[in-house]
mmCIF file of C-alpha atoms and ligand atoms in Angstrom:
data_model
loop_
_atom_site.group_PDB
_atom_site.id
_atom_site.type_symbol
_atom_site.label_atom_id
_atom_site.label_comp_id
_atom_site.label_asym_id
_atom_site.label_seq_id
_atom_site.Cartn_x
_atom_site.Cartn_y
_atom_site.Cartn_z
ATOM 1 C CA MET A 1 -0.192 -0.033 -0.140
ATOM 2 C CA PRO A 2 1.483 3.411 -1.036
ATOM 3 C CA GLY A 3 2.714 5.813 1.743
ATOM 4 C CA PRO A 4 2.076 9.374 2.208
ATOM 5 C CA HIS A 5 5.140 10.364 -0.109
ATOM 6 C CA ASP A 6 4.662 7.480 -2.684
ATOM 7 C CA ILE A 7 3.528 7.980 -6.153
ATOM 8 C CA HIS A 8 -0.103 7.133 -6.687
ATOM 9 C CA LEU A 9 0.153 5.195 -10.014
ATOM 10 C CA CYS A 10 -3.491 4.766 -10.578
ATOM 11 C CA GLN A 11 -3.899 8.466 -10.782
ATOM 12 C CA PRO A 12 -0.417 10.046 -10.689
ATOM 13 C CA ASP A 13 -1.176 13.347 -12.205
ATOM 14 C CA PRO A 14 -3.912 15.308 -14.554
ATOM 15 C CA ARG A 15 -2.030 14.229 -17.475
ATOM 16 C CA LYS A 16 -2.827 10.218 -17.387
ATOM 17 C CA SER A 17 -3.905 7.477 -15.379
ATOM 18 C CA CYS A 18 -4.221 3.761 -15.445
ATOM 19 C CA GLY A 19 -7.443 1.493 -15.542
ATOM 20 C CA ALA A 20 -5.482 -1.745 -16.425
ATOM 21 C CA CYS A 21 -6.951 -3.774 -13.129
ATOM 22 C CA CYS A 22 -10.559 -2.832 -14.085
ATOM 23 C CA GLY A 23 -9.946 -4.886 -17.209
ATOM 24 C CA LEU A 24 -9.164 -2.186 -19.634
ATOM 25 C CA TYR A 25 -7.047 -4.239 -21.817
ATOM 26 C CA ASN A 26 -9.110 -7.617 -21.465
ATOM 27 C CA TYR A 27 -11.227 -6.636 -24.241
ATOM 28 C CA LYS A 28 -10.585 -9.046 -27.480
ATOM 29 C CA ASP A 29 -10.553 -5.521 -29.245
ATOM 30 C CA SER A 30 -8.244 -3.548 -26.861
ATOM 31 C CA SER A 31 -6.910 -1.293 -29.748
ATOM 32 C CA ARG A 32 -6.609 2.566 -28.728
ATOM 33 C CA GLU A 33 -9.595 3.682 -30.937
ATOM 34 C CA SER A 34 -11.887 0.821 -29.960
ATOM 35 C CA LEU A 35 -11.185 1.822 -26.240
ATOM 36 C CA GLU A 36 -11.145 5.451 -26.661
ATOM 37 C CA ALA A 37 -14.852 4.817 -28.518
ATOM 38 C CA ARG A 38 -16.129 2.427 -25.603
ATOM 39 C CA LEU A 39 -14.999 4.535 -22.644
ATOM 40 C CA ASP A 40 -16.472 7.576 -24.485
ATOM 41 C CA ALA A 41 -19.704 6.221 -25.115
ATOM 42 C CA ARG A 42 -20.139 4.805 -21.552
ATOM 43 C CA THR A 43 -19.206 8.203 -19.981
ATOM 44 C CA THR A 44 -21.607 10.187 -21.797
ATOM 45 C CA LEU A 45 -24.215 7.682 -20.981
ATOM 46 C CA PHE A 46 -23.358 7.930 -17.243
ATOM 47 C CA HIS A 47 -23.599 11.544 -17.030
ATOM 48 C CA ASP A 48 -26.686 11.470 -18.959
ATOM 49 C CA THR A 49 -28.593 8.985 -17.123
ATOM 50 C CA VAL A 50 -27.325 8.128 -13.909
ATOM 51 C CA ARG A 51 -28.609 10.557 -11.213
ATOM 52 C CA ASP A 52 -28.009 8.363 -7.946
ATOM 53 C CA ARG A 53 -27.532 4.575 -7.246
ATOM 54 C CA ARG A 54 -30.967 3.715 -8.622
ATOM 55 C CA ASP A 55 -30.078 4.324 -12.279
ATOM 56 C CA LEU A 56 -27.008 1.904 -12.119
ATOM 57 C CA GLY A 57 -28.663 -1.023 -12.824
ATOM 58 C CA ALA A 58 -30.342 0.116 -16.184
ATOM 59 C CA PHE A 59 -26.881 1.647 -16.769
ATOM 60 C CA ALA A 60 -24.696 -1.572 -16.589
ATOM 61 C CA LYS A 61 -27.643 -3.581 -18.653
ATOM 62 C CA ARG A 62 -27.450 -0.942 -21.320
ATOM 63 C CA ILE A 63 -23.470 -1.117 -21.184
ATOM 64 C CA THR A 64 -23.554 -4.710 -21.628
ATOM 65 C CA SER A 65 -26.227 -5.009 -24.203
ATOM 66 C CA ILE A 66 -24.700 -2.178 -26.527
ATOM 67 C CA GLU A 67 -20.723 -3.054 -26.046
ATOM 68 C CA SER A 68 -18.784 -6.275 -27.230
ATOM 69 C CA MET A 69 -18.154 -7.916 -24.094
ATOM 70 C CA GLU A 70 -15.663 -10.340 -25.752
ATOM 71 C CA LYS A 71 -12.639 -10.622 -23.779
ATOM 72 C CA ARG A 72 -9.047 -12.010 -24.045
ATOM 73 C CA TYR A 73 -9.053 -13.837 -20.544
ATOM 74 C CA GLU A 74 -12.401 -15.001 -19.316
ATOM 75 C CA VAL A 75 -11.054 -15.026 -15.647
ATOM 76 C CA ILE A 76 -10.631 -11.102 -15.478
ATOM 77 C CA TYR A 77 -13.533 -9.006 -15.253
ATOM 78 C CA CYS A 78 -14.072 -6.150 -17.508
ATOM 79 C CA CYS A 79 -16.111 -3.381 -15.497
ATOM 80 C CA GLU A 80 -18.655 -1.315 -17.090
ATOM 81 C CA TYR A 81 -18.012 1.440 -14.630
ATOM 82 C CA LEU A 82 -14.765 2.379 -16.047
ATOM 83 C CA GLY A 83 -14.838 5.665 -17.934
ATOM 84 C CA PHE A 84 -13.194 9.049 -18.683
ATOM 85 C CA LEU A 85 -12.696 11.281 -15.547
ATOM 86 C CA ASP A 86 -12.186 14.546 -17.460
ATOM 87 C CA LYS A 87 -13.667 16.135 -20.637
ATOM 88 C CA GLU A 88 -10.393 15.901 -22.462
ATOM 89 C CA HIS A 89 -10.313 12.414 -21.941
ATOM 90 C CA ARG A 90 -6.861 12.520 -20.576
ATOM 91 C CA ARG A 91 -7.490 10.184 -17.420
ATOM 92 C CA VAL A 92 -9.488 6.724 -17.395
ATOM 93 C CA GLY A 93 -10.768 5.959 -14.108
ATOM 94 C CA CYS A 94 -13.771 4.765 -12.198
ATOM 95 C CA LEU A 95 -17.092 6.563 -12.829
ATOM 96 C CA LEU A 96 -18.598 5.270 -9.396
ATOM 97 C CA HIS A 97 -15.765 6.825 -7.410
ATOM 98 C CA PRO A 98 -16.712 9.653 -4.612
ATOM 99 C CA SER A 99 -14.527 11.965 -6.440
ATOM 100 C CA MET A 100 -17.235 11.833 -9.473
ATOM 101 C CA ASN A 101 -20.146 11.501 -7.676
ATOM 102 C CA ARG A 102 -20.393 14.560 -5.320
ATOM 103 C CA GLY A 103 -18.641 12.722 -2.484
ATOM 104 C CA VAL A 104 -20.998 9.620 -2.824
ATOM 105 C CA ASP A 105 -19.148 6.119 -3.040
ATOM 106 C CA MET A 106 -20.869 3.924 -5.331
ATOM 107 C CA ARG A 107 -18.616 1.515 -5.717
ATOM 108 C CA ASP A 108 -20.279 -0.926 -3.666
ATOM 109 C CA VAL A 109 -22.470 -2.077 -6.469
ATOM 110 C CA SER A 110 -19.440 -3.044 -8.510
ATOM 111 C CA PHE A 111 -18.446 -6.541 -9.278
ATOM 112 C CA TYR A 112 -15.308 -6.533 -7.204
ATOM 113 C CA GLY A 113 -17.120 -4.378 -4.474
ATOM 114 C CA ARG A 114 -15.942 -1.135 -2.685
ATOM 115 C CA GLU A 115 -13.428 -2.754 -0.367
ATOM 116 C CA LEU A 116 -11.429 -4.408 -3.440
ATOM 117 C CA CYS A 117 -11.722 -1.476 -5.778
ATOM 118 C CA ASP A 118 -10.350 0.811 -3.264
ATOM 119 C CA GLY A 119 -7.964 -1.376 -1.405
ATOM 120 C CA HIS A 120 -6.185 -2.948 -4.649
ATOM 121 C CA PHE A 121 -2.533 -2.053 -5.421
ATOM 122 C CA CYS A 122 -1.056 -3.904 -8.317
ATOM 123 C CA PRO A 123 2.640 -5.509 -8.086
ATOM 124 C CA SER A 124 4.143 -2.561 -9.612
ATOM 125 C CA TYR A 125 3.494 -0.841 -6.551
ATOM 126 C CA HIS A 126 5.825 -3.305 -4.914
ATOM 127 C CA TYR A 127 8.169 -4.321 -7.393
ATOM 128 C CA LEU A 128 9.363 -0.866 -9.187
ATOM 129 C CA ALA A 129 11.542 0.989 -7.348
ATOM 130 C CA PRO A 130 10.459 4.312 -6.526
ATOM 131 C CA TRP A 131 12.622 5.623 -9.279
ATOM 132 C CA GLU A 132 11.562 3.618 -11.443
ATOM 133 C CA GLN A 133 7.780 4.520 -10.880
ATOM 134 C CA GLU A 134 8.856 8.361 -10.843
ATOM 135 C CA ALA A 135 10.964 7.731 -14.237
ATOM 136 C CA VAL A 136 7.490 6.371 -15.960
ATOM 137 C CA VAL A 137 5.242 8.832 -14.794
ATOM 138 C CA ASN A 138 7.457 11.281 -15.940
ATOM 139 C CA THR A 139 8.078 10.365 -19.336
ATOM 140 C CA ILE A 140 4.483 9.089 -20.499
ATOM 141 C CA ASP A 141 1.488 11.758 -20.639
ATOM 142 C CA ASP A 142 -0.822 9.290 -22.372
ATOM 143 C CA TRP A 143 -3.260 7.169 -20.510
ATOM 144 C CA TYR A 144 -3.267 4.202 -23.358
ATOM 145 C CA LEU A 145 0.476 3.692 -23.160
ATOM 146 C CA TYR A 146 0.763 4.627 -19.520
ATOM 147 C CA GLY A 147 -1.266 1.744 -18.455
ATOM 148 C CA LEU A 148 0.626 -0.721 -20.538
ATOM 149 C CA VAL A 149 3.835 0.326 -19.525
ATOM 150 C CA ILE A 150 3.309 1.072 -15.810
ATOM 151 C CA THR A 151 2.067 -2.791 -15.345
ATOM 152 C CA ASP A 152 4.833 -3.967 -17.388
ATOM 153 C CA ILE A 153 7.219 -4.728 -14.448
ATOM 154 C CA ASP A 154 9.841 -6.748 -16.928
ATOM 155 C CA LEU A 155 9.833 -3.920 -19.539
ATOM 156 C CA VAL A 156 10.381 -0.983 -17.044
ATOM 157 C CA LYS A 157 13.157 -2.817 -14.905
ATOM 158 C CA GLU A 158 14.713 -4.177 -18.205
ATOM 159 C CA TYR A 159 15.000 -0.574 -19.917
ATOM 160 C CA PHE A 160 16.319 1.107 -16.670
ATOM 161 C CA ARG A 161 18.629 -1.739 -15.565
ATOM 162 C CA LEU A 162 20.353 -1.718 -19.010
ATOM 163 C CA THR A 163 20.440 2.355 -19.319
ATOM 164 C CA ALA A 164 21.581 2.206 -15.750
ATOM 165 C CA GLU A 165 24.371 -0.273 -16.478
ATOM 166 C CA ALA A 166 25.559 1.748 -19.326
ATOM 167 C CA LEU A 167 25.359 5.028 -17.288
ATOM 168 C CA GLY A 168 26.922 3.358 -14.408
ATOM 169 C CA GLU A 169 24.103 5.060 -12.146
ATOM 170 C CA ALA A 170 20.223 4.966 -12.225
ATOM 171 C CA PRO A 171 18.976 7.915 -14.433
ATOM 172 C CA ASP A 172 17.558 10.643 -12.351
ATOM 173 C CA PRO A 173 13.772 10.834 -13.285
ATOM 174 C CA GLU A 174 14.019 14.650 -12.828
ATOM 175 C CA ARG A 175 16.028 14.828 -15.695
ATOM 176 C CA LEU A 176 13.577 12.863 -17.429
ATOM 177 C CA LYS A 177 10.454 15.639 -17.032
ATOM 178 C CA SER A 178 10.972 17.225 -20.421
ATOM 179 C CA GLY A 179 12.992 17.968 -23.689
ATOM 180 C CA LEU A 180 15.112 15.014 -25.534
ATOM 181 C CA LEU A 181 15.495 12.851 -22.791
ATOM 182 C CA LYS A 182 11.979 12.496 -21.861
ATOM 183 C CA ASP A 183 11.238 11.931 -25.471
ATOM 184 C CA LEU A 184 13.685 9.449 -26.149
ATOM 185 C CA VAL A 185 12.386 7.357 -23.114
ATOM 186 C CA TYR A 186 8.686 7.712 -24.294
ATOM 187 C CA ARG A 187 9.736 6.579 -27.853
ATOM 188 C CA PHE A 188 11.288 3.460 -26.085
ATOM 189 C CA PHE A 189 8.096 2.642 -24.157
ATOM 190 C CA SER A 190 6.077 3.469 -27.447
ATOM 191 C CA PHE A 191 7.524 0.292 -28.557
ATOM 192 C CA LYS A 192 4.948 -1.416 -26.675
ATOM 193 C CA ILE A 193 2.230 -0.388 -29.361
ATOM 194 C CA ALA A 194 4.341 0.317 -32.268
ATOM 195 C CA TRP A 195 7.001 -2.414 -32.551
ATOM 196 C CA PRO A 196 7.662 -3.661 -36.168
ATOM 197 C CA PHE A 197 7.781 -7.513 -35.077
ATOM 198 C CA ARG A 198 4.736 -7.460 -33.058
ATOM 199 C CA SER A 199 2.715 -10.474 -33.008
ATOM 200 C CA PRO A 200 -0.926 -9.796 -34.737
ATOM 201 C CA GLU A 201 -2.482 -12.829 -32.661
ATOM 202 C CA ALA A 202 -5.631 -11.059 -30.578
ATOM 203 C CA ASN A 203 -4.816 -13.455 -27.795
ATOM 204 C CA ARG A 204 -1.441 -11.830 -26.847
ATOM 205 C CA LEU A 205 -0.636 -9.413 -24.500
ATOM 206 C CA GLY A 206 3.165 -8.749 -23.682
ATOM 207 C CA LYS A 207 4.559 -12.229 -22.444
ATOM 208 C CA TYR A 208 1.231 -13.677 -21.748
ATOM 209 C CA TYR A 209 -0.922 -15.261 -24.058
ATOM 210 C CA PHE A 210 -4.790 -16.439 -23.235
ATOM 211 C CA ASP A 211 -6.675 -19.889 -24.077
ATOM 212 C CA GLY A 212 -10.249 -18.815 -22.599
ATOM 213 C CA SER A 213 -9.902 -19.422 -19.115
ATOM 214 C CA GLN A 214 -6.048 -20.195 -18.878
ATOM 215 C CA TYR A 215 -2.970 -17.629 -19.389
ATOM 216 C CA MET A 216 0.376 -19.065 -20.365
ATOM 217 C CA ILE A 217 3.917 -17.476 -20.826
ATOM 218 C CA SER A 218 5.100 -17.023 -24.412
ATOM 219 C CA HIS A 219 8.768 -17.634 -25.497
ATOM 220 C CA ILE A 220 10.698 -17.466 -28.422
ATOM 221 C CA ASP A 221 11.935 -20.177 -30.255
ATOM 222 C CA TYR A 222 15.703 -18.996 -30.868
ATOM 223 C CA ASP A 223 17.247 -22.757 -31.198
ATOM 224 C CA SER A 224 14.701 -23.001 -34.357
ATOM 225 C CA LEU A 225 16.173 -19.889 -35.630
ATOM 226 C CA GLY A 226 19.846 -20.739 -35.088
ATOM 227 C CA LEU A 227 20.252 -18.378 -32.600
ATOM 228 C CA GLU A 228 21.730 -18.065 -28.776
ATOM 229 C CA ARG A 229 18.820 -16.605 -26.159
ATOM 230 C CA SER A 230 18.623 -12.843 -26.969
ATOM 231 C CA SER A 231 19.925 -10.418 -24.280
ATOM 232 C CA PHE A 232 16.779 -8.349 -24.901
ATOM 233 C CA ASP A 233 14.835 -11.444 -24.537
ATOM 234 C CA LYS A 234 12.727 -10.147 -21.577
ATOM 235 C CA ILE A 235 11.940 -7.012 -23.651
ATOM 236 C CA PHE A 236 10.935 -8.807 -26.680
ATOM 237 C CA LEU A 237 8.398 -10.607 -24.949
ATOM 238 C CA SER A 238 6.993 -7.573 -23.192
ATOM 239 C CA LEU A 239 6.782 -6.055 -26.701
ATOM 240 C CA THR A 240 4.501 -9.368 -27.675
ATOM 241 C CA SER A 241 7.340 -10.377 -30.252
ATOM 242 C CA ARG A 242 7.074 -13.077 -33.296
ATOM 243 C CA PHE A 243 10.196 -13.386 -35.145
ATOM 244 C CA ALA A 244 10.047 -15.209 -38.440
ATOM 245 C CA SER A 245 13.659 -15.555 -38.707
ATOM 246 C CA ARG A 246 17.460 -14.856 -37.668
ATOM 247 C CA ASP A 247 17.329 -11.683 -39.527
ATOM 248 C CA GLU A 248 14.567 -10.195 -37.918
ATOM 249 C CA VAL A 249 16.077 -10.892 -34.202
ATOM 250 C CA ILE A 250 19.025 -9.206 -34.947
ATOM 251 C CA ARG A 251 17.337 -6.189 -36.572
ATOM 252 C CA ALA A 252 15.259 -6.197 -33.565
ATOM 253 C CA GLU A 253 18.331 -6.007 -31.500
ATOM 254 C CA ASN A 254 19.622 -3.374 -33.472
ATOM 255 C CA ILE A 255 16.409 -1.054 -32.798
ATOM 256 C CA ILE A 256 16.721 -1.770 -28.937
ATOM 257 C CA GLU A 257 20.080 -1.225 -28.733
ATOM 258 C CA LYS A 258 20.358 2.020 -30.676
ATOM 259 C CA SER A 259 17.288 3.375 -28.581
ATOM 260 C CA ILE A 260 19.275 2.529 -25.242
ATOM 261 C CA GLU A 261 22.507 4.410 -26.867
ATOM 262 C CA ALA A 262 20.829 7.404 -27.780
ATOM 263 C CA PHE A 263 19.504 7.577 -24.522
ATOM 264 C CA VAL A 264 22.636 7.033 -22.680
ATOM 265 C CA SER A 265 24.701 9.528 -25.409
ATOM 266 C CA HIS A 266 22.238 12.252 -24.618
ATOM 267 C CA TYR A 267 22.234 11.665 -20.646
ATOM 268 C CA ARG A 268 25.937 11.966 -20.483
ATOM 269 C CA LYS A 269 25.856 15.014 -22.681
ATOM 270 C CA GLY A 270 24.036 16.769 -19.998
ATOM 271 C CA ASP A 271 20.908 19.097 -20.317
ATOM 272 C CA SER A 272 18.626 18.624 -23.103
ATOM 273 C CA ARG A 273 16.293 21.246 -24.370
ATOM 274 C CA ILE A 274 13.966 21.654 -27.453
ATOM 275 C CA GLY A 275 15.511 24.549 -29.637
ATOM 276 C CA ASP A 276 13.686 27.549 -30.926
ATOM 277 C CA ARG A 277 12.075 25.704 -33.959
ATOM 278 C CA GLY A 278 11.569 22.796 -32.279
ATOM 279 C CA VAL A 279 14.317 20.771 -33.064
ATOM 280 C CA TYR A 280 16.306 19.482 -30.240
ATOM 281 C CA THR A 281 19.586 20.679 -29.021
ATOM 282 C CA VAL A 282 21.976 19.134 -26.657
HETATM 283 S S1 SF4 B 301 -3.229 -1.843 -12.753
HETATM 284 FE FE1 SF4 B 301 -2.156 -0.789 -10.816
HETATM 285 S S2 SF4 B 301 -1.415 1.130 -11.819
HETATM 286 FE FE2 SF4 B 301 -3.192 0.433 -13.006
HETATM 287 S S3 SF4 B 301 -5.228 1.258 -12.024
HETATM 288 FE FE3 SF4 B 301 -4.803 -1.127 -11.219
HETATM 289 S S4 SF4 B 301 -3.595 -0.839 -9.412
HETATM 290 FE FE4 SF4 B 301 -3.764 1.062 -10.318
HETATM 291 S S1 SF4 B 302 -15.881 -0.509 -9.824
HETATM 292 FE FE1 SF4 B 302 -13.927 -0.913 -9.175
HETATM 293 S S2 SF4 B 302 -13.509 -2.388 -11.257
HETATM 294 FE FE2 SF4 B 302 -15.143 -1.122 -11.900
HETATM 295 S S3 SF4 B 302 -14.156 1.051 -12.726
HETATM 296 FE FE3 SF4 B 302 -14.456 1.148 -10.505
HETATM 297 S S4 SF4 B 302 -12.593 0.635 -9.380
HETATM 298 FE FE4 SF4 B 302 -12.421 -0.211 -11.597
#
């Protein structure tokens, strides 16, 4: 459970938030466009039709009748009360939360119930070091990408382990708040949604793949490609990779290496700023 000085990973600041444990990415179609449309429609319906808890039954019924509830993994519930918390659609979150309902907490009607919803802190709270948490929060201002990354402990840990090893020290999260360093970290984490070797299978999410009510851990068969296990294996799995050839693995390694090298090189050079015409200068 976070202490008074810890980062609240679920709602860290007004620029983004996470809704992963409410089932956000568990829909069969969890593309950005699909989730954006889904959350937009249900948020509008909530504000138009829910005055108090007596309206929630009709709301839930309507949502489950108009939305596709096809899931990746049957065991994880996709909550119908997850929506947008702000009119700019920068923060996803719970429409039943007291902050959204003039102080009235209506989460007791939900599938998990008020206590679980209120008291749940995912493994990222425990396994990511405070500086790793801060580094992610400082570099990603996009709810869709933020939720995917902050819950991917392997990806975050591997990236910062490799950069820290190359630098001889952990990167200072304060230096990642703006400019080129922020942009370079953001570009690396964006591989999570735009990665040339991403498997097209809908039942894959990072290193997991789902088979109805079961989930399994994927692996990359380097033997059949005539290769040793890549030193970026954990990153590749987090990026939902599928490789058809040895050449593809080598190209993927080059992309990751270059990304890390660019960050390390600019970090070593010192402060980075965006130049007058939007061109980065270091
Ligand atoms: S997955 Fe973790 S960070 Fe995201 S909403 Fe749940 S508890 Fe918060
Ligand atoms: S009711 Fe619980 S599971 Fe549903 S959106 Fe709110 S916090 Fe998430």
